[in-house]
Short mmCIF file of C-alpha atoms in Angstrom, two decimals:
data_model
loop_
_atom_site.label_atom_id
_atom_site.label_comp_id
_atom_site.label_asym_id
_atom_site.label_seq_id
_atom_site.Cartn_x
_atom_site.Cartn_y
_atom_site.Cartn_z
CA MET K 1 207.24 32.87 -58.57
CA GLU K 2 209.44 30.06 -59.54
CA GLU K 3 206.75 27.71 -58.22
CA LYS K 4 204.18 29.48 -60.18
CA LYS K 5 206.03 29.31 -63.26
CA GLU K 6 206.54 25.77 -62.78
CA VAL K 7 202.99 25.05 -62.26
CA LEU K 8 202.01 26.96 -65.66
CA GLU K 9 204.62 24.70 -67.46
CA GLN K 10 203.15 21.84 -66.02
CA LYS K 11 199.47 22.76 -67.07
CA ARG K 12 200.92 23.86 -70.58
CA ALA K 13 202.52 20.20 -70.92
CA ALA K 14 199.34 18.78 -69.76
CA GLU K 15 197.20 20.49 -72.16
CA GLN K 16 199.65 19.65 -74.93
CA THR K 17 199.47 16.20 -74.11
CA VAL K 18 195.81 16.25 -74.19
CA THR K 19 195.82 17.92 -77.41
CA ALA K 20 198.13 15.33 -78.86
CA SER K 21 196.33 12.64 -77.48
CA ALA K 22 193.00 14.03 -79.03
CA GLU K 23 194.86 14.57 -82.48
CA SER K 24 196.29 10.97 -82.04
CA GLY K 25 192.66 10.01 -81.36
CA LYS K 26 191.37 11.71 -84.32
CA ARG K 27 193.95 10.05 -86.56
CA ALA K 28 193.19 6.76 -85.05
CA SER K 29 189.53 7.29 -85.62
CA GLY K 30 190.10 8.51 -89.00
CA LYS K 31 192.15 5.32 -89.73
CA LYS K 32 189.62 3.08 -88.42
CA ASN K 33 186.96 4.92 -90.29
CA GLY K 34 188.96 4.62 -93.30
CA LEU K 35 189.42 0.78 -92.69
CA ALA K 36 185.85 0.43 -92.10
CA ARG K 37 185.03 2.01 -95.25
CA HIS K 38 187.56 0.03 -97.09
CA VAL K 39 186.06 -3.22 -95.66
CA ALA K 40 182.61 -2.02 -96.60
CA PHE K 41 183.71 -1.36 -100.07
CA VAL K 42 185.58 -4.58 -100.33
CA LEU K 43 182.37 -6.35 -99.16
CA VAL K 44 180.17 -4.33 -101.41
CA ALA K 45 182.24 -5.38 -104.08
CA VAL K 46 182.34 -8.97 -103.44
CA LEU K 47 178.62 -8.82 -102.98
CA LEU K 48 178.33 -7.21 -106.44
CA VAL K 49 180.91 -9.60 -108.11
CA GLY K 50 179.13 -12.54 -106.27
CA GLY K 51 175.52 -11.20 -107.56
CA VAL K 52 176.68 -11.05 -111.06
CA GLY K 53 178.28 -14.54 -110.66
CA THR K 54 175.13 -15.95 -109.38
CA SER K 55 173.26 -13.97 -112.13
CA ILE K 56 175.33 -15.57 -114.73
CA GLY K 57 175.03 -18.90 -113.13
CA MET K 58 171.22 -18.71 -113.13
CA SER K 59 171.10 -17.51 -116.43
CA ALA K 60 173.29 -20.47 -117.81
CA TRP K 61 171.05 -22.72 -115.85
CA MET K 62 167.77 -21.39 -117.28
CA MET K 63 169.46 -21.47 -120.78
CA ASP K 64 170.48 -25.02 -120.46
CA THR K 65 166.98 -26.00 -119.14
CA GLN K 66 165.38 -24.23 -121.99
CA ALA K 67 167.55 -25.79 -124.32
CA ARG K 68 166.87 -29.25 -122.96
CA GLN K 69 163.03 -28.44 -123.36
CA ASN K 70 163.65 -27.42 -126.99
CA ALA K 71 165.33 -30.54 -127.69
CA LYS K 72 162.32 -32.36 -126.18
CA VAL K 73 159.92 -30.34 -128.21
CA SER K 74 161.90 -30.74 -131.35
CA GLN K 75 162.27 -34.56 -130.79
CA PHE K 76 158.43 -34.87 -130.34
CA ILE K 77 157.89 -32.80 -133.51
CA ASP K 78 160.25 -35.04 -135.38
CA ASP K 79 158.64 -38.16 -133.82
CA GLU K 80 155.18 -36.93 -134.95
CA ARG K 81 156.15 -36.10 -138.27
CA ALA K 82 157.68 -39.55 -138.78
CA ARG K 83 154.56 -41.22 -137.49
CA GLN K 84 152.56 -39.06 -139.81
CA ALA K 85 154.70 -39.94 -142.71
CA GLU K 86 154.73 -43.44 -141.91
CA GLU K 87 150.73 -43.59 -141.72
CA ALA K 88 150.81 -41.60 -145.10
CA GLU K 89 153.02 -44.51 -146.56
CA GLN K 90 150.85 -47.16 -145.21
CA GLU K 91 147.83 -45.37 -146.85
CA SER K 92 149.51 -45.09 -150.14
CA THR K 93 150.80 -48.43 -150.03
CA TYR K 94 147.79 -50.39 -148.71
CA GLN K 95 146.39 -52.46 -151.27
CA GLU K 96 142.93 -54.20 -151.88
CA ASP K 97 143.12 -55.21 -155.33
CA GLY K 98 146.15 -57.01 -156.46
CA TYR K 99 147.14 -58.03 -152.80
CA LYS K 100 147.83 -61.71 -152.16
CA VAL K 101 146.51 -63.18 -148.91
CA MET K 102 148.97 -66.03 -147.81
CA ASP K 103 151.05 -64.88 -150.85
CA GLN K 104 148.78 -67.04 -153.05
CA TYR K 105 145.32 -65.78 -153.13
CA GLU K 106 144.80 -62.57 -155.10
CA ILE K 107 142.21 -59.99 -154.51
CA ARG K 108 141.18 -59.23 -158.10
CA SER K 109 139.13 -56.19 -159.16
CA THR K 110 135.50 -56.99 -160.37
CA THR K 111 134.54 -53.25 -160.94
CA GLN K 112 134.21 -53.96 -164.57
CA ILE K 113 131.31 -56.31 -163.89
CA SER K 114 129.61 -54.32 -161.19
CA ASP K 115 129.69 -51.33 -163.49
CA ALA K 116 128.54 -53.44 -166.53
CA TYR K 117 125.47 -54.33 -164.22
CA LEU K 118 124.63 -50.93 -163.11
CA ASN K 119 124.71 -49.78 -166.77
CA ASN K 120 123.00 -52.88 -167.97
CA ASP K 121 125.45 -53.35 -170.63
CA PRO K 122 127.59 -56.38 -170.34
CA SER K 123 128.72 -56.14 -173.93
CA GLY K 124 132.25 -55.19 -173.28
CA LEU K 125 133.17 -57.91 -170.94
CA SER K 126 135.53 -60.66 -171.48
CA ASP K 127 134.06 -64.26 -171.78
CA GLU K 128 134.81 -65.11 -168.11
CA ASP K 129 133.59 -61.97 -166.88
CA LYS K 130 130.36 -62.34 -168.70
CA GLU K 131 129.99 -65.82 -167.12
CA THR K 132 130.56 -64.38 -163.92
CA TYR K 133 128.13 -61.34 -164.70
CA ASP K 134 125.30 -64.01 -165.58
CA MET K 135 126.02 -66.10 -162.45
CA ALA K 136 125.74 -63.19 -160.15
CA LYS K 137 122.95 -61.54 -161.91
CA LYS K 138 120.89 -64.88 -161.45
CA VAL K 139 121.78 -64.95 -157.63
CA LEU K 140 120.52 -61.26 -157.28
CA ASP K 141 117.48 -61.93 -159.39
CA GLU K 142 116.65 -64.72 -156.92
CA ILE K 143 117.26 -62.86 -153.56
CA ILE K 144 116.78 -59.17 -154.18
CA LYS K 145 113.28 -57.55 -154.00
CA ASP K 146 112.06 -54.32 -155.14
CA GLY K 147 112.08 -51.49 -152.28
CA MET K 148 114.87 -53.45 -150.08
CA SER K 149 117.09 -51.17 -148.07
CA ASP K 150 121.02 -51.61 -148.29
CA TYR K 151 120.91 -53.25 -145.07
CA GLU K 152 118.12 -55.92 -146.37
CA LYS K 153 120.13 -56.36 -149.48
CA GLU K 154 123.36 -56.93 -147.55
CA LEU K 155 121.51 -59.38 -145.35
CA ALA K 156 119.94 -61.40 -148.11
CA ILE K 157 123.36 -61.60 -149.82
CA TYR K 158 124.91 -62.76 -146.52
CA ASP K 159 122.27 -65.24 -146.19
CA TRP K 160 122.50 -66.69 -149.52
CA MET K 161 126.45 -67.03 -149.27
CA VAL K 162 126.28 -68.72 -145.89
CA ASP K 163 123.67 -71.15 -147.18
CA ASN K 164 125.20 -71.88 -150.68
CA ILE K 165 128.73 -71.46 -150.66
CA GLY K 166 131.06 -74.25 -149.21
CA GLN K 167 128.22 -76.38 -147.84
CA GLY K 168 129.71 -79.62 -148.90
CA SER K 169 129.19 -79.44 -152.68
CA GLY K 170 132.90 -80.03 -153.43
CA HIS K 171 134.40 -83.32 -153.89
CA THR K 172 137.46 -85.04 -152.09
CA ILE K 173 138.35 -86.49 -155.50
CA SER K 174 139.06 -83.76 -157.82
CA MET K 175 136.57 -83.20 -160.77
CA PRO K 176 137.75 -81.84 -164.00
CA GLY K 177 137.33 -78.12 -163.99
CA GLN K 178 136.86 -77.72 -160.34
CA ASN K 179 138.57 -75.49 -158.25
CA ALA K 180 138.86 -76.64 -154.71
CA GLU K 181 140.51 -73.39 -153.56
CA ALA K 182 138.17 -71.06 -155.22
CA TYR K 183 139.08 -67.35 -154.55
CA THR K 184 137.86 -65.49 -157.54
CA PRO K 185 133.96 -64.58 -157.67
CA HIS K 186 133.78 -66.69 -161.10
CA ASP K 187 135.14 -69.85 -159.36
CA VAL K 188 132.98 -69.33 -156.27
CA LEU K 189 129.60 -68.87 -158.09
CA LEU K 190 130.74 -71.95 -160.28
CA ASP K 191 131.78 -74.32 -157.84
CA ARG K 192 130.09 -73.06 -154.81
CA THR K 193 133.09 -73.51 -152.58
CA ALA K 194 135.56 -70.89 -151.41
CA VAL K 195 138.51 -69.51 -149.20
CA CYS K 196 138.14 -66.59 -147.58
CA VAL K 197 139.40 -64.23 -150.50
CA GLY K 198 136.58 -65.95 -152.52
CA TYR K 199 133.88 -65.25 -149.70
CA ALA K 200 135.39 -61.60 -149.70
CA THR K 201 135.60 -60.79 -153.32
CA THR K 202 131.92 -62.44 -154.12
CA PHE K 203 130.37 -60.42 -151.41
CA ARG K 204 131.96 -57.10 -152.64
CA LEU K 205 130.99 -58.09 -156.19
CA LEU K 206 127.48 -58.69 -155.53
CA ALA K 207 127.17 -55.81 -152.98
CA ASN K 208 128.71 -53.33 -155.60
CA MET K 209 126.29 -54.71 -158.37
CA GLU K 210 123.33 -53.27 -155.88
CA GLY K 211 125.28 -50.03 -155.52
CA MET K 212 126.86 -50.49 -151.99
CA GLU K 213 130.38 -49.20 -151.28
CA VAL K 214 132.46 -52.26 -149.97
CA HIS K 215 136.10 -52.39 -148.85
CA ILE K 216 137.89 -55.77 -148.76
CA VAL K 217 139.80 -55.99 -145.11
CA HIS K 218 142.91 -58.12 -144.98
CA ASN K 219 146.13 -59.07 -143.02
CA ASP K 220 148.59 -61.63 -144.20
CA TYR K 221 146.46 -64.75 -143.65
CA HIS K 222 142.67 -63.58 -143.95
CA SER K 223 140.41 -61.37 -145.66
CA TRP K 224 136.67 -60.12 -144.97
CA ASP K 225 134.69 -57.35 -145.80
CA MET K 226 133.16 -53.82 -144.62
CA VAL K 227 130.20 -52.23 -146.13
CA LYS K 228 128.68 -48.79 -145.82
CA LEU K 229 124.86 -48.84 -145.23
CA ASP K 230 122.19 -46.27 -145.41
CA ASP K 231 122.84 -44.77 -142.01
CA GLY K 232 126.08 -43.69 -143.60
CA GLU K 233 128.01 -45.83 -140.99
CA TRP K 234 130.65 -48.81 -141.84
CA TYR K 235 130.23 -52.29 -140.53
CA GLN K 236 132.39 -55.11 -140.71
CA LEU K 237 131.55 -58.84 -141.78
CA ASP K 238 133.33 -62.07 -142.04
CA ILE K 239 131.10 -64.42 -143.93
CA TYR K 240 133.79 -66.94 -144.30
CA SER K 241 133.97 -67.51 -140.62
CA ASP K 242 130.32 -67.35 -140.06
CA ALA K 243 129.79 -70.25 -142.90
CA ASN K 244 132.03 -72.46 -140.85
CA GLY K 245 130.63 -71.42 -137.25
CA SER K 246 127.92 -69.55 -135.68
CA LYS K 247 125.54 -67.58 -138.10
CA TYR K 248 125.57 -63.84 -137.56
CA ARG K 249 128.50 -64.11 -135.17
CA ASN K 250 130.71 -61.96 -137.32
CA PHE K 251 127.96 -59.97 -139.31
CA ASN K 252 127.90 -56.23 -139.00
CA MET K 253 130.41 -55.62 -136.20
CA THR K 254 132.06 -52.29 -135.11
CA ASP K 255 135.83 -52.27 -135.08
CA GLU K 256 135.60 -52.66 -131.42
CA GLN K 257 133.87 -55.92 -131.64
CA ALA K 258 135.99 -57.02 -134.90
CA ARG K 259 139.16 -56.72 -133.05
CA ASN K 260 138.16 -59.59 -130.51
CA GLY K 261 138.91 -61.94 -133.27
CA HIS K 262 140.62 -59.86 -136.17
CA ASP K 263 143.58 -58.10 -136.91
CA TRP K 264 144.34 -55.57 -139.76
CA ASP K 265 145.83 -52.31 -140.59
CA ALA K 266 142.95 -49.68 -139.78
CA SER K 267 144.99 -46.60 -140.94
CA ALA K 268 144.02 -46.74 -144.59
CA LEU K 269 140.29 -47.98 -143.88
CA PRO K 270 137.14 -45.93 -142.59
CA GLU K 271 136.19 -46.59 -138.85
CA ALA K 272 133.48 -49.06 -138.48
CA LYS K 273 131.37 -47.82 -135.61
CA GLY K 274 127.75 -48.16 -136.62
CA THR K 275 125.41 -49.94 -134.22
CA LYS K 276 121.87 -49.29 -135.70
CA TYR K 277 122.33 -52.36 -138.40
CA SER K 278 124.13 -54.67 -135.86
CA TYR K 279 122.35 -58.07 -136.44
CA ALA K 280 122.35 -58.49 -132.62
CA VAL K 281 120.46 -55.10 -131.90
CA GLN K 282 117.88 -55.80 -135.05
CA SER K 283 117.32 -59.30 -133.92
CA ALA K 284 117.37 -59.33 -130.06
CA VAL K 285 114.56 -60.60 -128.28
CA GLU K 286 113.22 -59.07 -125.21
CA VAL K 287 113.32 -61.20 -121.95
CA LYS K 288 112.11 -60.21 -118.38
CA ASP K 289 115.30 -61.16 -116.92
CA LEU K 290 118.48 -63.60 -117.16
CA PHE K 291 116.45 -66.68 -115.77
CA GLU K 292 114.46 -66.79 -119.09
CA ILE K 293 117.78 -67.57 -120.98
CA PRO K 294 118.70 -71.03 -120.03
CA ALA K 295 115.66 -72.54 -121.32
CA LYS K 296 115.91 -71.08 -124.81
CA VAL K 297 119.64 -72.11 -125.04
CA CYS K 298 118.83 -75.55 -123.92
CA LYS K 299 116.30 -75.91 -126.62
CA VAL K 300 119.01 -75.22 -129.12
CA LEU K 301 121.72 -77.27 -127.84
CA GLU K 302 119.29 -80.43 -127.88
CA LYS K 303 119.49 -79.73 -131.86
CA ALA K 304 122.26 -80.77 -134.02
CA LYS K 305 122.80 -77.21 -135.47
CA SER K 306 124.63 -73.95 -134.92
CA LYS K 307 122.68 -70.97 -133.97
CA SER K 308 123.16 -67.54 -132.61
CA LEU K 309 120.62 -66.09 -129.84
CA PHE K 310 120.26 -62.39 -128.97
CA PHE K 311 118.52 -60.90 -125.95
CA LYS K 312 117.78 -57.47 -124.49
CA PHE K 313 116.46 -56.48 -121.18
CA PRO K 314 113.75 -54.04 -120.06
CA ASN K 315 116.29 -52.33 -117.80
CA LYS K 316 119.65 -51.54 -117.70
CA LEU K 317 121.73 -54.49 -116.37
CA THR K 318 123.67 -53.77 -112.91
CA ASP K 319 127.10 -55.14 -112.15
CA LYS K 320 125.29 -57.87 -110.10
CA ASP K 321 123.27 -58.94 -113.15
CA LEU K 322 126.35 -58.95 -115.22
CA ALA K 323 128.15 -61.10 -112.59
CA LEU K 324 125.15 -63.45 -112.69
CA ALA K 325 125.27 -63.66 -116.28
CA ASP K 326 128.93 -64.85 -116.09
CA GLN K 327 127.86 -67.59 -113.69
CA MET K 328 125.01 -68.57 -116.14
CA MET K 329 127.28 -69.02 -119.04
CA GLN K 330 129.62 -70.96 -116.94
CA LEU K 331 127.00 -73.35 -115.60
CA MET K 332 125.54 -73.95 -118.96
CA GLN K 333 128.82 -74.77 -120.49
CA GLN K 334 129.31 -77.35 -117.90
CA ALA K 335 125.61 -78.80 -118.29
CA MET K 336 126.02 -78.91 -122.21
CA TYR K 337 127.96 -81.92 -121.77
CA SER K 338 125.07 -83.78 -120.25
CA ILE K 339 123.19 -83.32 -123.36
CA PRO K 340 123.72 -86.03 -126.19
CA GLY K 341 125.95 -84.76 -128.63
CA GLY K 342 127.17 -81.95 -126.34
CA ASP K 343 130.64 -82.92 -126.47
CA SER K 344 130.68 -81.88 -130.30
CA LYS K 345 129.32 -78.33 -129.47
CA ASP K 346 130.72 -75.06 -128.26
CA LEU K 347 128.85 -72.43 -126.11
CA SER K 348 129.86 -68.62 -125.97
CA ALA K 349 128.85 -65.33 -125.42
CA ALA K 350 129.57 -61.62 -125.93
CA TRP K 351 128.06 -58.23 -125.13
CA VAL K 352 126.99 -56.04 -127.95
CA ASP K 353 126.66 -52.31 -127.63
CA ASP K 354 123.31 -51.31 -128.91
CA GLY K 355 124.15 -47.71 -129.24
CA GLU K 356 121.76 -46.65 -126.44
CA ASP K 357 124.09 -47.18 -123.41
CA SER K 358 123.17 -50.40 -122.87
CA TYR K 359 124.00 -54.05 -124.26
CA VAL K 360 122.50 -56.97 -125.91
CA LEU K 361 123.49 -60.40 -124.86
CA ALA K 362 124.69 -62.60 -127.75
CA ILE K 363 124.96 -66.28 -127.29
CA TYR K 364 126.65 -68.42 -129.89
CA VAL K 365 125.93 -72.34 -130.10
CA SER K 366 128.48 -73.92 -132.51
CA ASP K 367 128.03 -77.67 -133.61
CA TYR K 368 130.83 -79.32 -135.12
CA SER K 369 129.18 -82.57 -135.70
CA GLY K 370 129.19 -82.10 -139.49
CA ASN K 371 126.85 -79.15 -139.62
CA GLY K 372 123.92 -81.20 -138.61
CA GLY K 373 124.99 -84.12 -140.00
CA SER K 374 123.90 -83.70 -143.46
CA SER K 375 126.02 -81.23 -145.31
CA SER K 376 129.30 -83.27 -144.68
CA LEU K 377 127.82 -86.09 -146.62
CA GLY K 378 127.19 -84.05 -149.84
CA ASP K 379 124.68 -86.04 -151.96
CA ALA K 380 125.49 -89.18 -150.65
CA ASP K 381 122.90 -91.56 -149.47
CA PRO K 382 123.25 -91.70 -145.48
CA GLN K 383 122.41 -95.51 -145.18
CA LYS K 384 125.01 -96.08 -147.84
CA VAL K 385 127.57 -94.26 -146.28
CA THR K 386 126.81 -96.03 -143.07
CA GLU K 387 127.15 -99.38 -144.61
CA MET K 388 130.50 -98.27 -146.24
CA THR K 389 131.69 -97.18 -142.98
CA ASN K 390 130.76 -100.50 -141.63
CA LYS K 391 132.58 -102.26 -144.62
CA ILE K 392 135.86 -100.50 -144.10
CA ASN K 393 135.98 -100.90 -140.37
CA GLU K 394 135.61 -104.47 -140.87
CA LEU K 395 138.39 -104.87 -143.63
CA PHE K 396 140.82 -102.65 -142.35
CA GLY K 397 140.16 -103.36 -138.50
CA SER K 398 139.81 -99.61 -138.10
CA GLN K 399 137.46 -97.62 -135.69
CA VAL K 400 136.39 -94.70 -137.86
CA MET K 401 133.25 -92.81 -137.10
CA ASP K 402 130.26 -92.91 -139.13
CA PRO K 403 129.96 -89.38 -140.67
CA ASN K 404 126.39 -89.25 -140.20
CA ASP K 405 126.27 -90.60 -136.73
CA ALA K 406 123.63 -87.73 -135.77
CA THR K 407 121.01 -86.63 -138.07
CA GLY K 408 119.48 -83.05 -138.34
CA ASP K 409 117.34 -83.79 -135.55
CA GLY K 410 119.84 -85.42 -133.32
CA ALA K 411 118.72 -88.97 -133.71
CA ALA K 412 121.80 -91.41 -133.58
CA VAL K 413 121.98 -93.37 -136.76
CA PRO K 414 122.31 -97.12 -136.21
CA MET K 415 125.73 -98.58 -135.76
CA THR K 416 127.11 -101.79 -134.72
CA ASP K 417 127.73 -102.63 -130.99
CA GLU K 418 131.46 -102.65 -131.66
CA MET K 419 131.66 -99.28 -133.24
CA THR K 420 129.39 -97.60 -130.73
CA ALA K 421 131.68 -98.87 -127.96
CA ASN K 422 134.86 -97.85 -129.73
CA THR K 423 133.51 -94.48 -130.80
CA THR K 424 132.27 -93.29 -127.49
CA GLY K 425 133.88 -90.00 -126.47
CA GLU K 426 135.69 -89.61 -129.86
CA MET K 427 135.60 -86.23 -131.60
CA ALA K 428 135.31 -85.55 -135.17
CA THR K 429 137.80 -83.60 -137.25
CA GLU K 430 135.99 -80.55 -138.49
CA VAL K 431 136.55 -76.99 -139.40
CA VAL K 432 136.35 -74.59 -136.56
CA ASN K 433 137.12 -70.89 -136.07
CA THR K 434 140.22 -69.56 -134.74
CA SER K 435 141.07 -66.59 -132.83
CA ASP K 436 141.57 -64.38 -135.71
CA GLY K 437 138.35 -65.12 -137.61
CA ALA K 438 140.07 -67.49 -140.04
CA ALA K 439 138.96 -71.21 -140.04
CA ALA K 440 141.31 -73.92 -139.41
CA GLU K 441 141.07 -77.55 -139.57
CA GLU K 442 141.59 -79.07 -136.21
CA SER K 443 140.10 -81.65 -133.78
CA ALA K 444 137.08 -80.27 -132.01
CA THR K 445 137.81 -80.21 -128.56
CA GLU K 446 135.76 -78.97 -125.38
CA VAL K 447 136.29 -75.17 -125.98
CA ILE K 448 134.90 -73.38 -122.84
CA GLY K 449 134.41 -69.80 -123.88
CA GLY K 450 133.54 -66.90 -121.54
CA ILE K 451 131.26 -63.72 -122.00
CA ASP K 452 133.65 -60.96 -123.81
CA ARG K 453 132.46 -57.51 -122.58
#
């Protein structure tokens, strides 16, 4: 019995131990689960807090980026407004009448004269304006014919001015009442000589009298014209430069062409983009190919005069054709000096847009030997000029060149053997065109030009 009781107590103790272990395990498991839940909660909290932080950081970055973009847009708008304001100011301050080129030659209005002509009533004009009116009317009566288009009228005025203004009628020794630097239409028409402003204002007057719209384009040191023709387009022309260089070189240019040698503020002026009445387009002679051109150029070079030549082609030129044209010009420029008098000439070329997705080849021959050897003499007798040259060289021991060392046909004027030997290779001082379209007096040198595309 004792043994059985002992066994039962041992069994009961074992069961209690097991139960205690189980309860301990449950408590431990509960603690673990609680810890796990706590850890999980903490992790979730951390993640949530981190997410909020990331979200806040992302939002701040986006706001900063947007702010920078807004600042750029705002700056662009401010810059654009400033640019437009500057253009508006330029337009409001740009002057034609009243502006002084080179701070000396004032562009003066002649509206009162052109209006009087259009109304056929000069009675209200001042004495000087009435004199200008009469001289201008006489020119127009001579050159303008009934039925002429605006282009034909413009061309007639241009031709008359190139042929009659500044062609040696002035005098080295001042004459009473003569203005050697004429810049008003009155003085230009009276003295037949002019600075650039004189050419520009006189053309404007004559064209206005024929009912055409004209602007005078200028910078600080030069002025020229732009005219609206019957195609509704504007064209630029610089008569002053052409009168002292190659005729039609600066006649009826687009803005693009004009910028090759002129600089101006275009913001206050209409755009010149017409091609229909470009002289190059109107006057171009069709040639079969480039090989026909050298003979025509050589014929002009052999004469003592300036001339512009214009050529068009039956087919659109290829890149190889354009490259051959470049070589042709370079070769002719070199060969030009083999021709008598070639050292006083310049040969250059440019491509002119014909408005039909093709180009006209313009070749300019400029002769600086006294515009053919006659105009530089004025009304003086050529033989007497040679005698005077010889006399002065004898007395002064000098070697000055005879002003008429070449006549209009290129023939040399007789000179002494000593003068011939001493003047070989010398260059005369003449008026030549500068890059800005204005003329400057400098020694004529061997200028080799290229083709401007």
